[in-house]
Short mmCIF file of C-alpha atoms and ligand atoms in Angstrom, two decimals:
data_model
loop_
_atom_site.label_atom_id
_atom_site.label_comp_id
_atom_site.label_asym_id
_atom_site.label_seq_id
_atom_site.Cartn_x
_atom_site.Cartn_y
_atom_site.Cartn_z
CA MET A 328 -17.05 119.06 -130.99
CA GLU A 329 -15.03 117.15 -128.41
CA ASN A 330 -11.54 118.11 -127.42
CA PRO A 331 -9.29 115.66 -129.34
CA GLU A 332 -6.94 115.37 -126.35
CA HIS A 333 -9.81 114.35 -124.07
CA LEU A 334 -11.06 111.91 -126.70
CA LYS A 335 -7.59 110.40 -127.01
CA ALA A 336 -7.16 110.07 -123.24
CA ASP A 337 -10.59 108.48 -122.94
CA LEU A 338 -9.97 105.96 -125.74
CA LEU A 339 -6.47 105.07 -124.53
CA ALA A 340 -7.91 104.45 -121.07
CA GLN A 341 -10.45 102.07 -122.61
CA VAL A 342 -7.64 100.24 -124.44
CA GLU A 343 -5.73 100.05 -121.19
CA ALA A 344 -8.77 98.63 -119.36
CA ALA A 345 -9.58 95.93 -121.92
CA ALA A 346 -8.77 92.63 -120.19
CA THR A 347 -9.40 90.18 -123.03
CA LEU A 348 -8.83 90.05 -126.77
CA GLN A 349 -12.60 90.32 -127.24
CA ALA A 350 -12.85 93.40 -125.03
CA LEU A 351 -10.00 94.94 -126.99
CA GLU A 352 -11.81 94.24 -130.25
CA ASP A 353 -14.94 95.89 -128.82
CA VAL A 354 -12.88 98.99 -128.00
CA ARG A 355 -11.45 99.03 -131.53
CA VAL A 356 -14.92 98.94 -133.09
CA ALA A 357 -16.22 101.59 -130.68
CA ALA A 358 -13.28 103.91 -131.47
CA LEU A 359 -12.25 103.29 -135.07
CA GLY A 360 -15.25 101.48 -136.59
CA LYS A 361 -17.69 103.05 -139.09
CA LYS A 362 -19.94 104.08 -136.25
CA GLY A 363 -17.06 104.69 -133.86
CA ALA A 364 -16.28 107.76 -131.78
CA ILE A 365 -13.47 109.05 -134.02
CA THR A 366 -15.49 108.57 -137.20
CA ALA A 367 -18.38 110.44 -135.61
CA GLN A 368 -16.04 113.38 -134.84
CA MET A 369 -14.68 113.29 -138.41
CA LYS A 370 -18.23 113.73 -139.71
CA THR A 371 -18.57 117.02 -137.84
CA LEU A 372 -15.53 118.55 -139.61
CA GLY A 373 -17.74 119.80 -142.50
CA GLY A 374 -19.28 122.44 -140.24
CA LEU A 375 -15.94 124.13 -139.46
CA ASP A 376 -14.17 126.87 -141.32
CA PRO A 377 -11.19 125.72 -143.45
CA GLU A 378 -8.47 126.69 -140.97
CA ALA A 379 -10.14 125.03 -138.01
CA ARG A 380 -11.11 122.02 -140.16
CA LYS A 381 -7.49 121.40 -141.14
CA ALA A 382 -6.21 121.67 -137.58
CA MET A 383 -9.06 119.53 -136.20
CA GLY A 384 -8.66 116.96 -139.01
CA GLN A 385 -4.97 116.57 -138.26
CA ALA A 386 -5.63 116.27 -134.54
CA LEU A 387 -8.30 113.60 -135.07
CA ASN A 388 -5.98 111.65 -137.39
CA ALA A 389 -3.30 111.78 -134.74
CA VAL A 390 -5.82 110.42 -132.19
CA LYS A 391 -6.79 107.69 -134.62
CA ASP A 392 -3.16 106.67 -135.17
CA ALA A 393 -2.36 106.72 -131.47
CA VAL A 394 -5.38 104.60 -130.57
CA ALA A 395 -4.73 102.11 -133.43
CA GLU A 396 -1.13 101.75 -132.35
CA ALA A 397 -2.08 101.26 -128.70
CA ILE A 398 -4.54 98.54 -129.72
CA ASP A 399 -1.94 96.75 -131.89
CA THR A 400 0.67 96.91 -129.15
CA LYS A 401 -1.75 95.61 -126.55
CA LYS A 402 -2.97 92.84 -128.86
CA ALA A 403 0.59 91.63 -129.50
CA ALA A 404 1.33 91.69 -125.76
CA MET A 405 -1.83 89.72 -125.01
CA ALA A 406 -0.99 87.09 -127.65
CA ASP A 407 2.51 86.75 -126.19
CA ALA A 408 1.10 86.36 -122.70
CA GLU A 409 -1.34 83.76 -123.91
CA LEU A 410 1.47 81.78 -125.57
CA ASP A 411 3.62 82.05 -122.45
CA ALA A 412 0.76 80.75 -120.31
CA LYS A 413 0.21 77.87 -122.73
CA LEU A 414 3.89 76.96 -122.82
CA LEU A 415 4.05 77.05 -119.06
CA ALA A 416 0.98 74.88 -118.67
CA GLU A 417 2.14 72.36 -121.25
CA ARG A 418 5.73 72.22 -120.17
CA VAL A 419 7.31 68.77 -120.31
CA ASP A 420 9.98 67.98 -117.79
CA VAL A 421 12.28 65.78 -119.83
CA THR A 422 14.32 64.99 -116.76
CA LEU A 423 11.44 63.09 -115.09
CA PRO A 424 11.97 59.32 -114.97
CA VAL A 425 9.73 57.41 -117.40
CA ARG A 426 6.66 55.66 -116.10
CA PRO A 427 7.38 51.95 -115.70
CA GLU A 428 5.85 50.29 -118.74
CA ARG A 429 5.18 46.58 -118.91
CA GLU A 430 7.25 45.30 -121.77
CA GLY A 431 6.35 42.20 -123.71
CA GLN A 432 8.69 39.26 -123.36
CA LEU A 433 9.70 36.72 -125.93
CA HIS A 434 8.68 33.21 -124.95
CA PRO A 435 11.73 30.95 -124.51
CA ILE A 436 10.36 28.69 -127.27
CA SER A 437 10.32 31.60 -129.74
CA ARG A 438 13.75 32.63 -128.58
CA THR A 439 15.12 29.10 -129.00
CA ILE A 440 13.63 28.73 -132.48
CA GLU A 441 15.15 32.07 -133.46
CA GLU A 442 18.52 30.96 -132.15
CA VAL A 443 18.41 27.65 -134.00
CA VAL A 444 17.31 29.37 -137.21
CA ALA A 445 20.06 31.99 -136.84
CA ILE A 446 22.77 29.38 -136.36
CA LEU A 447 21.64 27.10 -139.19
CA GLY A 448 20.79 30.10 -141.35
CA GLU A 449 24.44 31.13 -141.14
CA MET A 450 25.33 27.69 -142.45
CA GLY A 451 23.14 28.26 -145.50
CA PHE A 452 19.90 26.53 -144.45
CA GLU A 453 16.64 28.02 -145.69
CA VAL A 454 13.45 27.96 -143.63
CA HIS A 455 10.51 25.93 -145.01
CA GLU A 456 7.14 25.19 -143.47
CA GLY A 457 4.50 22.52 -143.74
CA PRO A 458 0.96 21.98 -142.42
CA GLU A 459 0.30 20.81 -138.87
CA ILE A 460 -2.64 18.72 -140.08
CA GLU A 461 -1.03 16.14 -142.31
CA ASP A 462 -2.08 13.24 -144.47
CA ASP A 463 -0.91 9.85 -143.23
CA TRP A 464 1.26 9.39 -146.34
CA TYR A 465 3.46 12.44 -145.67
CA ASN A 466 3.74 11.82 -141.93
CA PHE A 467 4.41 8.07 -142.16
CA THR A 468 4.31 6.13 -145.44
CA ALA A 469 6.58 8.35 -147.54
CA LEU A 470 9.01 8.39 -144.60
CA ASN A 471 9.25 4.61 -144.89
CA ILE A 472 6.98 3.95 -141.92
CA PRO A 473 4.50 1.44 -143.40
CA GLU A 474 1.01 0.69 -142.07
CA ASP A 475 1.96 -2.14 -139.72
CA HIS A 476 5.24 -0.62 -138.56
CA PRO A 477 5.70 -0.43 -134.76
CA ALA A 478 6.99 3.16 -135.12
CA ARG A 479 3.39 4.18 -135.79
CA GLN A 480 2.41 3.06 -132.32
CA GLU A 481 5.42 4.74 -130.79
CA HIS A 482 4.32 8.06 -132.17
CA ASP A 483 1.05 8.12 -130.17
CA THR A 484 -0.68 9.79 -133.06
CA PHE A 485 -3.72 12.05 -132.80
CA TYR A 486 -5.93 10.94 -135.66
CA LEU A 487 -8.51 13.35 -137.02
CA PRO A 488 -11.79 12.50 -138.68
CA GLY A 489 -11.65 12.49 -142.46
CA HIS A 490 -9.23 11.66 -145.20
CA GLY A 491 -7.05 13.80 -147.43
CA ALA A 492 -5.78 12.98 -150.92
CA LYS A 493 -2.96 11.04 -149.27
CA GLY A 494 -4.74 9.10 -146.56
CA ARG A 495 -6.07 9.61 -143.08
CA LYS A 496 -5.72 13.04 -141.48
CA VAL A 497 -3.33 13.25 -138.52
CA LEU A 498 -1.77 15.97 -136.41
CA ARG A 499 1.82 15.65 -137.56
CA THR A 500 3.85 13.68 -135.03
CA HIS A 501 7.15 15.22 -136.17
CA THR A 502 8.40 17.85 -138.63
CA SER A 503 9.82 15.13 -140.93
CA PRO A 504 6.85 15.33 -143.37
CA VAL A 505 8.23 18.75 -144.36
CA GLN A 506 11.20 16.79 -145.78
CA ILE A 507 8.82 14.95 -148.10
CA ARG A 508 6.86 18.04 -149.13
CA THR A 509 10.08 19.92 -149.89
CA MET A 510 11.65 17.10 -151.91
CA LEU A 511 8.46 16.69 -153.95
CA LYS A 512 8.29 20.41 -154.67
CA THR A 513 11.91 21.50 -155.08
CA LYS A 514 14.72 19.94 -157.07
CA PRO A 515 17.94 19.17 -155.21
CA PRO A 516 20.41 20.43 -154.09
CA LEU A 517 18.48 21.25 -150.91
CA ARG A 518 19.49 22.68 -147.59
CA ILE A 519 16.40 23.40 -145.51
CA ILE A 520 15.20 23.66 -141.93
CA ALA A 521 11.59 23.41 -140.85
CA PRO A 522 10.67 24.70 -137.39
CA GLY A 523 7.15 24.09 -136.17
CA ARG A 524 4.58 22.51 -133.88
CA THR A 525 4.24 18.76 -133.56
CA TYR A 526 1.75 16.61 -131.63
CA ARG A 527 1.79 13.35 -129.72
CA CYS A 528 -0.61 11.94 -127.18
CA ASP A 529 1.78 12.12 -124.24
CA TYR A 530 1.87 14.20 -121.06
CA ASP A 531 4.39 14.33 -118.21
CA ALA A 532 7.28 16.49 -116.95
CA THR A 533 9.22 15.98 -120.18
CA HIS A 534 6.36 15.48 -122.68
CA SER A 535 3.51 17.68 -123.80
CA PRO A 536 0.85 16.77 -126.39
CA MET A 537 1.96 19.80 -128.39
CA PHE A 538 5.65 20.50 -128.71
CA HIS A 539 8.11 21.92 -131.23
CA GLN A 540 10.78 20.50 -133.46
CA VAL A 541 13.21 21.86 -135.97
CA GLU A 542 13.79 19.54 -138.90
CA GLY A 543 16.91 19.74 -141.04
CA LEU A 544 17.48 18.28 -144.49
CA VAL A 545 20.45 18.42 -146.85
CA ILE A 546 20.35 16.72 -150.27
CA ASP A 547 23.19 16.93 -152.75
CA LYS A 548 25.38 14.78 -154.94
CA ALA A 549 28.26 14.02 -152.61
CA VAL A 550 26.84 14.33 -149.12
CA HIS A 551 28.21 11.91 -146.56
CA MET A 552 28.16 11.16 -142.85
CA GLY A 553 31.13 13.50 -142.30
CA HIS A 554 28.98 16.44 -143.39
CA LEU A 555 26.24 15.40 -141.01
CA LYS A 556 28.67 15.13 -138.12
CA GLY A 557 30.42 18.43 -138.88
CA CYS A 558 27.16 20.29 -139.25
CA LEU A 559 25.62 18.97 -136.01
CA ILE A 560 28.80 19.33 -133.93
CA ASP A 561 29.06 22.97 -135.03
CA PHE A 562 25.39 23.48 -134.34
CA CYS A 563 25.57 22.04 -130.79
CA ARG A 564 28.65 24.08 -129.91
CA ALA A 565 27.16 27.31 -131.27
CA TYR A 566 23.78 26.78 -129.62
CA PHE A 567 25.12 25.90 -126.17
CA GLY A 568 27.94 28.44 -126.47
CA VAL A 569 30.62 25.94 -125.46
CA ASP A 570 33.46 25.88 -128.01
CA ASP A 571 34.79 22.44 -127.16
CA LEU A 572 31.50 20.85 -126.12
CA PRO A 573 31.86 17.05 -126.39
CA VAL A 574 29.36 15.70 -128.94
CA ARG A 575 28.75 11.96 -129.39
CA PHE A 576 26.95 10.10 -132.20
CA ARG A 577 25.27 6.95 -130.90
CA PRO A 578 23.86 4.40 -133.39
CA SER A 579 20.09 4.38 -133.41
CA TYR A 580 17.15 3.58 -135.65
CA PHE A 581 14.70 5.70 -137.62
CA PRO A 582 12.85 4.21 -140.61
CA PHE A 583 13.59 7.30 -142.73
CA THR A 584 17.37 7.39 -142.16
CA GLU A 585 20.03 4.75 -142.66
CA PRO A 586 22.34 4.71 -140.86
CA SER A 587 20.68 6.61 -138.00
CA ALA A 588 22.19 8.14 -134.92
CA GLU A 589 21.25 9.94 -131.77
CA VAL A 590 23.37 12.89 -130.73
CA ASP A 591 24.47 13.28 -127.12
CA ILE A 592 26.26 16.22 -125.58
CA GLY A 593 28.64 16.03 -122.64
CA CYS A 594 27.48 17.19 -119.23
CA SER A 595 28.28 16.81 -115.57
CA ARG A 596 25.89 16.17 -112.71
CA GLU A 597 28.17 16.56 -109.74
CA GLY A 598 26.60 17.18 -106.34
CA GLY A 599 23.13 17.48 -107.83
CA GLU A 600 24.28 20.34 -110.01
CA PHE A 601 23.76 19.92 -113.72
CA LYS A 602 26.20 21.54 -116.12
CA ILE A 603 26.55 21.35 -119.87
CA GLY A 604 30.10 20.78 -121.06
CA HIS A 605 32.78 18.49 -119.75
CA GLY A 606 31.89 15.73 -117.35
CA ASP A 607 31.30 12.03 -117.29
CA SER A 608 27.66 12.16 -118.28
CA TRP A 609 25.86 12.33 -121.64
CA LEU A 610 22.55 13.83 -122.58
CA GLU A 611 20.58 12.98 -125.70
CA ILE A 612 19.47 16.01 -127.68
CA LEU A 613 18.54 15.06 -131.24
CA GLY A 614 17.99 12.34 -133.83
CA CYS A 615 19.64 12.23 -137.24
CA GLY A 616 20.91 10.04 -140.05
CA MET A 617 21.61 9.68 -143.74
CA VAL A 618 18.36 9.91 -145.70
CA ASN A 619 17.09 6.42 -146.46
CA PRO A 620 17.27 5.74 -150.24
CA LYS A 621 13.66 4.54 -150.06
CA VAL A 622 12.58 8.01 -148.91
CA LEU A 623 14.43 9.62 -151.83
CA GLU A 624 12.69 7.21 -154.21
CA ASN A 625 9.30 8.03 -152.68
CA CYS A 626 9.99 11.65 -153.59
CA GLY A 627 11.18 10.94 -157.12
CA ILE A 628 14.85 11.56 -156.37
CA ASP A 629 17.38 9.04 -157.74
CA PRO A 630 19.38 7.65 -154.79
CA ALA A 631 22.18 6.65 -157.16
CA GLU A 632 22.70 10.33 -157.93
CA TYR A 633 21.73 12.09 -154.69
CA GLN A 634 22.34 11.43 -151.03
CA GLY A 635 21.61 13.51 -147.99
CA PHE A 636 21.25 13.77 -144.27
CA ALA A 637 18.44 14.79 -141.97
CA PHE A 638 18.01 15.68 -138.33
CA GLY A 639 15.25 16.56 -135.92
CA VAL A 640 15.75 18.63 -132.77
CA GLY A 641 13.26 18.94 -129.91
CA VAL A 642 12.96 22.67 -129.24
CA GLU A 643 11.57 22.36 -125.69
CA ARG A 644 14.32 19.92 -124.80
CA ILE A 645 17.21 22.15 -125.88
CA ALA A 646 15.48 25.22 -124.38
CA MET A 647 15.10 23.44 -121.01
CA LEU A 648 18.77 22.44 -121.09
CA LYS A 649 20.14 25.82 -122.05
CA TYR A 650 17.96 27.97 -119.79
CA GLY A 651 17.60 25.59 -116.84
CA ILE A 652 13.83 25.12 -117.09
CA PRO A 653 12.97 22.01 -115.07
CA ASP A 654 9.41 21.17 -116.19
CA LEU A 655 8.33 21.17 -119.82
CA ARG A 656 4.68 21.71 -118.95
CA THR A 657 5.38 25.22 -117.64
CA PHE A 658 6.05 26.35 -121.22
CA TYR A 659 2.32 26.27 -121.90
CA GLU A 660 0.78 27.45 -118.64
CA SER A 661 0.78 31.09 -119.76
CA ASP A 662 1.83 32.20 -116.30
CA LEU A 663 3.15 35.76 -116.63
CA ARG A 664 5.37 35.39 -113.56
CA TRP A 665 7.05 32.44 -115.26
CA LEU A 666 7.44 34.38 -118.49
CA ARG A 667 8.96 37.34 -116.66
CA HIS A 668 11.45 34.96 -115.09
CA TYR A 669 12.41 32.96 -118.17
CA GLY A 670 11.34 35.33 -120.97
CA PHE A 671 13.59 37.47 -123.09
CA SER A 672 13.21 41.09 -124.00
CA ALA A 673 12.96 41.54 -127.74
CA LEU A 674 16.12 43.64 -127.58
CA ASP A 675 18.16 40.62 -126.49
CA VAL A 676 17.55 38.78 -129.68
CA PRO A 677 19.94 40.35 -132.19
CA SER A 678 22.77 39.68 -129.75
CA MET A 679 22.51 35.95 -130.32
CA VAL A 680 23.36 36.40 -133.97
CA GLY A 681 26.23 38.63 -132.94
CA GLY A 682 27.19 35.92 -130.47
CA LEU A 683 27.99 33.61 -133.33
CA ASN A 684 30.63 35.88 -134.77
CA PRO A 685 32.11 37.75 -131.84
N1 LIG B 2061 11.51 12.69 -136.73
C1 LIG B 2061 12.34 12.14 -135.70
C2 LIG B 2061 11.60 12.21 -134.37
O1 LIG B 2061 10.63 12.94 -134.28
C3 LIG B 2061 13.63 12.89 -135.57
C4 LIG B 2061 14.51 12.70 -136.79
C5 LIG B 2061 14.44 13.60 -137.82
C6 LIG B 2061 15.41 11.67 -136.86
C7 LIG B 2061 15.23 13.45 -138.95
C8 LIG B 2061 16.22 11.51 -137.95
C9 LIG B 2061 16.13 12.39 -138.99
O2 LIG B 2061 11.95 11.58 -133.42
#
């Protein structure tokens, strides 16, 4: 029979020496397990006389408790140490500056469309869309541009092979066909805008074969030229951010509006420097007019009951003017350096809506 004190000292030394959780577990099995050292000693108690057995039994139990407690204490300490080591290794220094991340930029065309939509949206216009591949009838005929009309040549149309239900397929030369589609589909009163891509076979510093327009259309029972003027003057002033921007309506011609006008805004070009606002120069920015009664008839709307006005804005043109972009072709070169220079962070965008109601 082993001296319980020696056994205890020996086992506690083993606990002390265990360097890993696994080693500690091995010690536990070797000491307290079914075939462990203490159990083995317990089995020898039967050979002792009752007095000695009681004393020895108590002593062995005390050894057992002491060893179990030492193991538990050591295990808890090891788990703590492990957690500390992990926390230390995985520590995040929240004071470190963030890594520079390349942020996406909004293309000035997207930004401009969003601005136009925000301004006209506040006035109650609803966004509609139409197809970029159009039938001749929607792009021309219904807009009072008949087959032999010179305006067809002026539009430098891209014709596509094939015919639709309403004539030859074309890439729409303007967003005006959305007027027709909307009037055919929806009963007046109407107040819609249609932003989108348009196509003409033209290419120089101020023309690209693909460009963007925003169409506007208002149809109601008592709409007159005063509404058209008020709406477009407000629009120009809000978009360019100049409260008293001079706006001029110059008589013009479009087959689908009568009378028609072109809208000019005031600007100055002193000393080679171009500035929007007051000055002795004018700059054309959009076309507009009262919807031609023939167009209303083509869409099944009675011109004796309804009138309206329409306008078409060139998105690239007003973007170039507002943001000082000299060459229209750069919009489509996908040059990241250009985009970083002229682009807008997405966060800028809500501010333009705020800008309308400071
Ligand atoms: N569709 C015309 C163009 O592309 C613009 C316009 C739209 C003019 C609506 C008047 C009314 O030039």
